[in-house]
C-alpha cells in the first residue's frame, strides 16, 4: 500500500527549567507586594530565573535533548527545528539556528515563530503542516523564553507574573493512520487590533534602542492586565471548542486540557465555561508562573511523565497571548 504522509505524531516530550527559584517572599523584598496578593490574584507561588550565563537557546537545547532522548532519536535525524519565543538570544540569527548548532542537528532547516504566549501552539501547527507534505520527516518544536530578561523588576503589576523555562516535543510524519500521539488538528487565530494590550515597545524598527528607550524602561513587558484577562477567558474557551469541533470532537471527549499558564483564575474560568472538571486540567503555574511559549510544553512534559495521559486519551493544548493571538491543538495520546 502506498504511504499516506498526512498524519503526524508526538514522539517525545522534554523540558528544562533553571535551578534558581524566585519566591513571592523574595519579591516582597523587591517591590510593594505580598505573597497573599500574588497567590490570591494569580495562583503563582514561585518562578524560575535563568543564570546570566544562559540565554534562551541554552534552555531550548536542554529541553530538546530531553525530548529527543524520550523519542529515542538522535539530533542528526531531525530535519526541521522551530523555536517559539519572544525572547530570542538576539534579533537575528534565529534562536532555532543557535539550537541547531548546539544540538549538532546539521541536517535541519531552522527558524523561529513569534506568536507571543501562543507561540508553541502556532509552532506545533506549523511543524505539523510541514511534516504532512512529506517533505520533512522529523521535527523538533521548542517553546522557550527567558522573560526575566525583559521584565521590569520595579513594576509590581507585571514582575510577579513571569518566569523562565523551555519545553520541547519531537514530531514525526507517519504513514500509519492512527498512531499513538497522533496530532488531530489545530485552530489558530489572531486579532491585530489588540496589539497594544501586551507588548515590548522598544528594540524593533518602530522604536529602535536608544538611551531614552532604556531610561524609560521601554524594553520591558507592558501590559493592560484587565483587558488581557477578559480576552483570555473568552479566547481559551473559543479555541478549545473550535479546535475540537474541527476534529469532529466535543468537550465531552476531552481527557486532558493543557492550558497556557498565565493566571490560575483565567484557567479556572475557562475550564468552568467549557464544563471541564479540575481533575482534567494540568496546572503548574504555582511553581513556574507564566513562561510564555514554554508554559504548555513544560506542562505537557510533566503531565506525560506523571502518567496523566493513557493510550488513546484526547488532549488539547490551548493558549492565548500578545498579538493578540490564540489557538489550540488536539491530539490522541
Ligand atoms: N501586589 C500588590 N498589589 C498589586 C500588584 C502586586 N503585585 N499588582 C497590582 N496591584 C494592585 C493594583 O495597583 C491595584 O491597586 P488599586 O486598586 O489601588 O489601583 C489592585 O492591585 C488591583 O489591580 P488589578 O490590576 O485590578 O488586579 P487584577 O485582579 O486585575 O489582577 C493581574 C491583575 C495582572 C493579575 C490580572 O489582571 C491578570 O492576570 N491579567 C492577565 C495577565 C496575563 O495573563 N498576562 C499574560 C498574557 S499571556
Short mmCIF file of C-alpha atoms and ligand atoms in Angstrom, two decimals:
data_model
loop_
_atom_site.label_atom_id
_atom_site.label_comp_id
_atom_site.label_asym_id
_atom_site.label_seq_id
_atom_site.Cartn_x
_atom_site.Cartn_y
_atom_site.Cartn_z
CA UNK A 1 0.00 0.00 0.00
CA UNK A 2 1.32 3.46 -0.81
CA UNK A 3 2.42 5.51 2.18
CA UNK A 4 -0.07 8.21 3.26
CA UNK A 5 2.02 11.03 4.71
CA UNK A 6 -0.84 13.02 6.13
CA UNK A 7 -0.54 12.01 9.76
CA UNK A 8 1.82 13.50 12.30
CA UNK A 9 2.52 12.24 15.77
CA UNK A 10 4.12 13.37 19.00
CA UNK A 11 7.04 11.05 19.62
CA UNK A 12 8.75 12.63 22.58
CA UNK A 13 8.49 15.38 25.18
CA UNK A 14 11.12 17.20 27.23
CA UNK A 15 11.56 20.28 29.36
CA UNK A 16 14.08 22.30 31.27
CA UNK A 17 13.74 24.98 33.93
CA UNK A 18 16.65 26.79 35.58
CA UNK A 19 17.55 25.86 39.18
CA UNK A 20 17.19 29.33 40.69
CA UNK A 21 13.83 29.80 42.43
CA UNK A 22 12.42 33.31 42.98
CA UNK A 23 9.60 33.06 45.53
CA UNK A 24 6.83 35.53 46.25
CA UNK A 25 8.62 36.24 49.53
CA UNK A 26 11.74 37.22 47.58
CA UNK A 27 9.55 39.59 45.52
CA UNK A 28 8.17 41.14 48.72
CA UNK A 29 11.70 42.46 49.29
CA UNK A 30 11.93 43.88 45.74
CA UNK A 31 8.58 45.64 45.15
CA UNK A 32 5.49 46.69 47.11
CA UNK A 33 3.63 43.35 47.03
CA UNK A 34 2.73 40.40 49.22
CA UNK A 35 2.71 36.64 48.84
CA UNK A 36 -1.00 36.70 49.76
CA UNK A 37 -1.87 39.18 46.92
CA UNK A 38 0.08 37.23 44.31
CA UNK A 39 -1.36 33.84 45.31
CA UNK A 40 -4.94 35.13 45.51
CA UNK A 41 -4.86 37.07 42.20
CA UNK A 42 -2.70 34.69 40.13
CA UNK A 43 -2.07 31.34 41.85
CA UNK A 44 1.69 31.83 41.46
CA UNK A 45 3.96 30.98 44.41
CA UNK A 46 7.38 30.92 42.77
CA UNK A 47 9.11 31.07 39.39
CA UNK A 48 12.50 30.09 37.92
CA UNK A 49 15.15 32.57 36.80
CA UNK A 50 17.91 31.70 34.32
CA UNK A 51 21.52 32.45 35.33
CA UNK A 52 23.34 35.18 33.40
CA UNK A 53 25.37 32.51 31.62
CA UNK A 54 22.24 31.06 29.96
CA UNK A 55 20.24 32.51 27.07
CA UNK A 56 17.00 31.21 25.55
CA UNK A 57 18.87 28.87 23.17
CA UNK A 58 20.56 27.18 26.16
CA UNK A 59 17.21 26.46 27.84
CA UNK A 60 15.79 25.35 24.49
CA UNK A 61 18.68 23.00 23.80
CA UNK A 62 18.31 21.27 27.20
CA UNK A 63 14.58 20.77 26.62
CA UNK A 64 15.21 19.47 23.10
CA UNK A 65 17.80 16.96 24.34
CA UNK A 66 15.19 15.61 26.79
CA UNK A 67 12.58 15.28 24.04
CA UNK A 68 14.99 13.51 21.67
CA UNK A 69 16.00 11.07 24.41
CA UNK A 70 12.33 10.36 25.17
CA UNK A 71 11.70 9.75 21.44
CA UNK A 72 14.79 7.58 21.08
CA UNK A 73 16.02 9.73 18.19
CA UNK A 74 19.30 11.50 17.57
CA UNK A 75 19.80 15.14 16.60
CA UNK A 76 21.24 14.09 13.24
CA UNK A 77 17.84 12.64 12.25
CA UNK A 78 16.00 15.95 12.79
CA UNK A 79 15.23 17.82 9.57
CA UNK A 80 13.20 20.74 10.97
CA UNK A 81 13.64 22.88 14.08
CA UNK A 82 11.08 25.51 15.05
CA UNK A 83 11.59 27.62 18.17
CA UNK A 84 8.67 29.64 19.51
CA UNK A 85 9.95 32.57 21.55
CA UNK A 86 9.57 36.28 22.28
CA UNK A 87 12.97 36.41 23.95
CA UNK A 88 15.35 35.25 21.20
CA UNK A 89 19.08 35.27 22.01
CA UNK A 90 19.34 38.22 19.60
CA UNK A 91 17.23 39.85 16.85
CA UNK A 92 18.97 37.65 14.29
CA UNK A 93 20.03 34.99 13.58
CA UNK A 94 17.11 32.98 14.83
CA UNK A 95 17.32 31.12 18.12
CA UNK A 96 16.45 27.97 16.15
CA UNK A 97 19.76 28.29 14.24
CA UNK A 98 21.66 28.56 17.53
CA UNK A 99 19.84 25.50 18.86
CA UNK A 100 20.62 23.63 15.63
CA UNK A 101 24.31 24.29 16.17
CA UNK A 102 24.24 23.42 19.89
CA UNK A 103 22.46 20.12 19.18
CA UNK A 104 24.61 19.33 16.14
CA UNK A 105 21.40 18.86 14.11
CA UNK A 106 23.18 19.79 10.90
CA UNK A 107 20.51 18.37 8.55
CA UNK A 108 17.72 20.54 9.95
CA UNK A 109 16.10 23.65 8.50
CA UNK A 110 15.64 26.09 11.37
CA UNK A 111 13.51 29.15 12.07
CA UNK A 112 11.67 30.95 14.86
CA UNK A 113 7.97 31.62 15.30
CA UNK A 114 6.69 34.60 17.27
CA UNK A 115 3.08 34.39 18.38
CA UNK A 116 3.89 35.52 21.93
CA UNK A 117 2.44 33.15 24.54
CA UNK A 118 0.53 31.28 21.79
CA UNK A 119 3.86 30.59 20.09
CA UNK A 120 4.15 26.91 20.93
CA UNK A 121 0.66 26.13 19.61
CA UNK A 122 1.43 28.07 16.41
CA UNK A 123 4.77 26.25 16.07
CA UNK A 124 3.24 22.79 16.51
CA UNK A 125 0.64 23.59 13.84
CA UNK A 126 3.38 24.89 11.52
CA UNK A 127 5.59 21.83 12.00
CA UNK A 128 2.61 19.54 11.54
CA UNK A 129 1.78 21.24 8.22
CA UNK A 130 5.40 20.91 7.02
CA UNK A 131 5.50 17.23 8.02
CA UNK A 132 2.16 16.49 6.39
CA UNK A 133 3.57 17.39 2.98
CA UNK A 134 6.01 14.51 3.25
CA UNK A 135 8.98 16.81 2.54
CA UNK A 136 10.04 16.71 6.20
CA UNK A 137 10.17 13.67 8.46
CA UNK A 138 11.25 14.60 11.96
CA UNK A 139 10.71 17.97 13.65
CA UNK A 140 11.78 19.45 16.93
CA UNK A 141 9.32 22.05 18.17
CA UNK A 142 10.51 24.07 21.13
CA UNK A 143 8.83 26.72 23.26
CA UNK A 144 11.47 28.66 25.15
CA UNK A 145 11.50 32.00 26.91
CA UNK A 146 13.74 33.92 29.27
CA UNK A 147 11.15 36.51 30.27
CA UNK A 148 13.26 37.61 33.25
CA UNK A 149 15.43 39.47 30.70
CA UNK A 150 12.53 41.68 29.52
CA UNK A 151 10.76 42.07 32.87
CA UNK A 152 10.69 45.45 34.59
CA UNK A 153 11.68 44.40 38.10
CA UNK A 154 10.37 47.71 39.50
CA UNK A 155 6.82 47.21 38.12
CA UNK A 156 4.79 45.14 40.60
CA UNK A 157 1.91 44.76 38.15
CA UNK A 158 3.99 42.61 35.80
CA UNK A 159 7.15 41.37 37.54
CA UNK A 160 5.26 38.96 39.78
CA UNK A 161 3.82 37.09 36.79
CA UNK A 162 6.71 35.79 34.71
CA UNK A 163 9.45 33.14 34.79
CA UNK A 164 11.99 31.33 32.59
CA UNK A 165 11.89 27.84 31.06
CA UNK A 166 11.73 25.69 27.95
CA UNK A 167 9.79 22.69 26.69
CA UNK A 168 10.05 20.65 23.52
CA UNK A 169 8.33 17.96 21.50
CA UNK A 170 9.57 15.68 18.74
CA UNK A 171 7.01 15.25 15.96
CA UNK A 172 7.29 12.82 13.06
CA UNK A 173 5.34 12.29 9.89
CA UNK A 174 3.73 8.89 9.78
CA UNK A 175 2.25 6.67 7.14
CA UNK A 176 0.15 4.89 9.77
CA UNK A 177 -3.35 6.30 10.06
CA UNK A 178 -3.96 6.30 13.81
CA UNK A 179 -0.65 6.04 15.60
CA UNK A 180 -0.09 6.90 19.27
CA UNK A 181 0.48 10.62 19.78
CA UNK A 182 -1.48 11.49 16.64
CA UNK A 183 -1.97 15.22 16.12
CA UNK A 184 -5.65 15.54 15.22
CA UNK A 185 -5.84 19.20 14.27
CA UNK A 186 -5.29 22.81 15.24
CA UNK A 187 -7.14 26.09 15.36
CA UNK A 188 -5.14 29.33 15.18
CA UNK A 189 -6.46 32.87 15.47
CA UNK A 190 -5.24 36.46 15.71
CA UNK A 191 -6.64 39.94 16.22
CA UNK A 192 -4.04 42.57 15.40
CA UNK A 193 -6.34 45.37 16.54
CA UNK A 194 -5.40 44.37 20.08
CA UNK A 195 -1.63 44.63 19.63
CA UNK A 196 -1.19 47.42 22.20
CA UNK A 197 -2.62 45.41 25.07
CA UNK A 198 0.53 43.35 25.60
CA UNK A 199 3.93 44.19 24.15
CA UNK A 200 7.60 45.07 24.47
CA UNK A 201 7.56 48.55 22.87
CA UNK A 202 11.22 49.26 22.09
CA UNK A 203 14.06 47.46 20.38
CA UNK A 204 12.45 46.88 16.98
CA UNK A 205 12.31 49.00 13.82
CA UNK A 206 9.44 51.16 15.10
CA UNK A 207 11.32 52.29 18.21
CA UNK A 208 14.97 51.34 17.97
CA UNK A 209 17.04 51.10 21.13
CA UNK A 210 18.33 54.45 22.40
CA UNK A 211 19.44 55.96 25.67
CA UNK A 212 15.88 57.35 26.03
CA UNK A 213 14.15 53.99 25.49
CA UNK A 214 16.41 52.38 28.08
CA UNK A 215 15.83 55.18 30.60
CA UNK A 216 12.05 54.94 30.05
CA UNK A 217 12.19 51.13 30.56
CA UNK A 218 10.58 50.56 27.16
CA UNK A 219 12.49 47.32 26.57
CA UNK A 220 10.35 45.51 29.12
CA UNK A 221 6.86 44.00 29.03
CA UNK A 222 3.97 46.46 29.08
CA UNK A 223 0.51 45.08 29.69
CA UNK A 224 -3.07 46.09 30.34
CA UNK A 225 -3.81 43.26 32.78
CA UNK A 226 -7.57 43.69 32.94
CA UNK A 227 -8.04 43.71 29.18
CA UNK A 228 -5.80 40.67 28.74
CA UNK A 229 -7.73 38.88 31.45
CA UNK A 230 -11.13 39.37 29.80
CA UNK A 231 -9.79 38.43 26.36
CA UNK A 232 -8.02 35.35 27.74
CA UNK A 233 -11.07 33.67 29.26
CA UNK A 234 -13.07 34.15 26.04
CA UNK A 235 -10.19 33.13 23.77
CA UNK A 236 -9.34 29.93 25.63
CA UNK A 237 -12.93 28.71 25.57
CA UNK A 238 -13.37 29.64 21.92
CA UNK A 239 -10.11 27.95 20.84
CA UNK A 240 -10.81 24.66 22.61
CA UNK A 241 -14.34 24.38 21.20
CA UNK A 242 -13.29 25.39 17.67
CA UNK A 243 -10.31 23.03 17.62
CA UNK A 244 -12.31 20.05 18.94
CA UNK A 245 -15.14 20.71 16.51
CA UNK A 246 -12.69 20.74 13.56
CA UNK A 247 -11.58 17.29 14.73
CA UNK A 248 -15.18 16.05 14.99
CA UNK A 249 -14.99 16.07 18.80
CA UNK A 250 -16.63 17.90 21.71
CA UNK A 251 -15.58 18.80 25.26
CA UNK A 252 -17.12 15.50 26.41
CA UNK A 253 -14.34 13.68 24.53
CA UNK A 254 -11.61 15.66 26.28
CA UNK A 255 -9.40 13.73 28.74
CA UNK A 256 -6.71 16.31 29.48
CA UNK A 257 -6.56 20.07 28.99
CA UNK A 258 -3.08 21.60 28.89
CA UNK A 259 -3.67 25.36 29.07
CA UNK A 260 -1.21 28.24 28.88
CA UNK A 261 -0.27 29.05 32.47
CA UNK A 262 -0.80 32.80 32.86
CA UNK A 263 -3.20 33.09 35.77
CA UNK A 264 -4.93 30.40 37.84
CA UNK A 265 -8.20 32.36 37.77
CA UNK A 266 -8.10 32.51 33.96
CA UNK A 267 -7.53 28.73 33.78
CA UNK A 268 -10.38 28.05 36.24
CA UNK A 269 -12.81 30.41 34.49
CA UNK A 270 -12.05 28.93 31.06
CA UNK A 271 -12.37 25.33 32.31
CA UNK A 272 -15.65 26.18 34.03
CA UNK A 273 -17.08 27.71 30.84
CA UNK A 274 -16.11 24.57 28.95
CA UNK A 275 -17.51 22.27 31.65
CA UNK A 276 -14.12 20.59 32.09
CA UNK A 277 -13.51 19.38 35.68
CA UNK A 278 -10.37 20.41 37.59
CA UNK A 279 -9.09 16.81 37.54
CA UNK A 280 -8.69 17.06 33.75
CA UNK A 281 -6.69 20.30 33.77
CA UNK A 282 -2.89 20.44 34.02
CA UNK A 283 -1.71 23.20 36.35
CA UNK A 284 1.87 24.09 37.28
CA UNK A 285 1.57 27.88 37.44
CA UNK A 286 2.17 27.80 41.21
CA UNK A 287 5.76 26.62 40.61
CA UNK A 288 6.72 28.45 37.40
CA UNK A 289 4.47 31.46 36.77
CA UNK A 290 3.96 32.44 33.13
CA UNK A 291 6.82 31.15 30.95
CA UNK A 292 5.18 32.33 27.69
CA UNK A 293 5.91 29.84 24.88
CA UNK A 294 7.39 27.38 27.36
CA UNK A 295 4.33 27.07 29.59
CA UNK A 296 2.46 24.48 27.54
CA UNK A 297 5.35 22.15 26.58
CA UNK A 298 6.66 22.15 30.17
CA UNK A 299 3.16 21.31 31.45
CA UNK A 300 2.78 18.62 28.76
CA UNK A 301 6.15 17.07 29.62
CA UNK A 302 5.29 16.98 33.34
CA UNK A 303 1.84 15.51 32.65
CA UNK A 304 3.24 12.77 30.42
CA UNK A 305 5.99 11.84 32.88
CA UNK A 306 3.45 11.80 35.73
CA UNK A 307 1.37 9.27 33.76
CA UNK A 308 -1.61 11.59 33.33
CA UNK A 309 -2.14 10.54 29.71
CA UNK A 310 -3.17 7.00 28.85
CA UNK A 311 -3.08 5.44 25.43
CA UNK A 312 -5.98 6.79 23.33
CA UNK A 313 -6.67 9.80 25.58
CA UNK A 314 -7.66 13.05 23.87
CA UNK A 315 -5.54 16.02 24.92
CA UNK A 316 -5.88 19.68 23.98
CA UNK A 317 -3.18 22.33 24.33
CA UNK A 318 -4.67 25.84 24.39
CA UNK A 319 -3.04 29.25 24.60
CA UNK A 320 -3.56 33.00 24.27
CA UNK A 321 -1.11 35.86 24.14
CA UNK A 322 0.12 39.11 22.67
CA UNK A 323 -0.79 39.96 19.12
CA UNK A 324 -3.47 39.28 20.12
CA UNK A 325 -3.21 35.59 19.31
CA UNK A 326 -4.92 32.43 20.49
CA UNK A 327 -5.21 28.83 19.42
CA UNK A 328 -5.39 25.16 20.31
CA UNK A 329 -4.08 21.81 19.14
CA UNK A 330 -5.77 18.46 19.78
CA UNK A 331 -4.02 15.10 19.90
CA UNK A 332 -4.80 11.46 20.66
CA UNK A 333 -2.13 10.05 23.01
N1 LIG B 1 0.94 43.39 44.53
C1 LIG B 1 0.04 44.12 45.20
N2 LIG B 1 -0.88 44.91 44.58
C2 LIG B 1 -0.84 44.95 43.25
C3 LIG B 1 0.09 44.22 42.49
C4 LIG B 1 1.01 43.42 43.19
N3 LIG B 1 1.93 42.67 42.57
N4 LIG B 1 -0.14 44.46 41.18
C5 LIG B 1 -1.18 45.31 41.12
N5 LIG B 1 -1.59 45.62 42.35
C6 LIG B 1 -2.70 46.48 42.76
C7 LIG B 1 -3.06 47.50 41.69
O1 LIG B 1 -2.23 48.62 41.76
C8 LIG B 1 -4.49 47.82 42.08
O2 LIG B 1 -4.47 48.72 43.13
P1 LIG B 1 -5.54 49.92 43.19
O3 LIG B 1 -6.89 49.23 43.31
O4 LIG B 1 -5.15 50.66 44.42
O5 LIG B 1 -5.39 50.68 41.93
C9 LIG B 1 -5.02 46.49 42.64
O6 LIG B 1 -3.86 45.71 42.95
C10 LIG B 1 -5.90 45.73 41.68
O7 LIG B 1 -5.25 45.72 40.42
P2 LIG B 1 -5.87 45.00 39.18
O8 LIG B 1 -4.96 45.18 38.00
O9 LIG B 1 -7.32 45.39 39.03
O10 LIG B 1 -5.82 43.47 39.67
P3 LIG B 1 -6.39 42.20 38.96
O11 LIG B 1 -7.25 41.47 39.90
O12 LIG B 1 -6.92 42.51 37.59
O13 LIG B 1 -5.07 41.32 38.77
C11 LIG B 1 -3.50 40.69 37.10
C12 LIG B 1 -4.02 41.81 38.00
C13 LIG B 1 -2.35 41.24 36.28
C14 LIG B 1 -3.02 39.56 38.00
C15 LIG B 1 -4.66 40.20 36.18
O14 LIG B 1 -5.27 41.31 35.56
C16 LIG B 1 -4.17 39.26 35.14
O15 LIG B 1 -3.70 38.18 35.43
N6 LIG B 1 -4.34 39.61 33.85
C17 LIG B 1 -3.89 38.78 32.77
C18 LIG B 1 -2.41 38.91 32.61
C19 LIG B 1 -1.84 37.88 31.69
O16 LIG B 1 -2.34 36.79 31.60
N7 LIG B 1 -0.77 38.25 31.00
C20 LIG B 1 -0.06 37.39 30.15
C21 LIG B 1 -0.82 37.01 28.94
S1 LIG B 1 -0.01 35.80 28.01
#
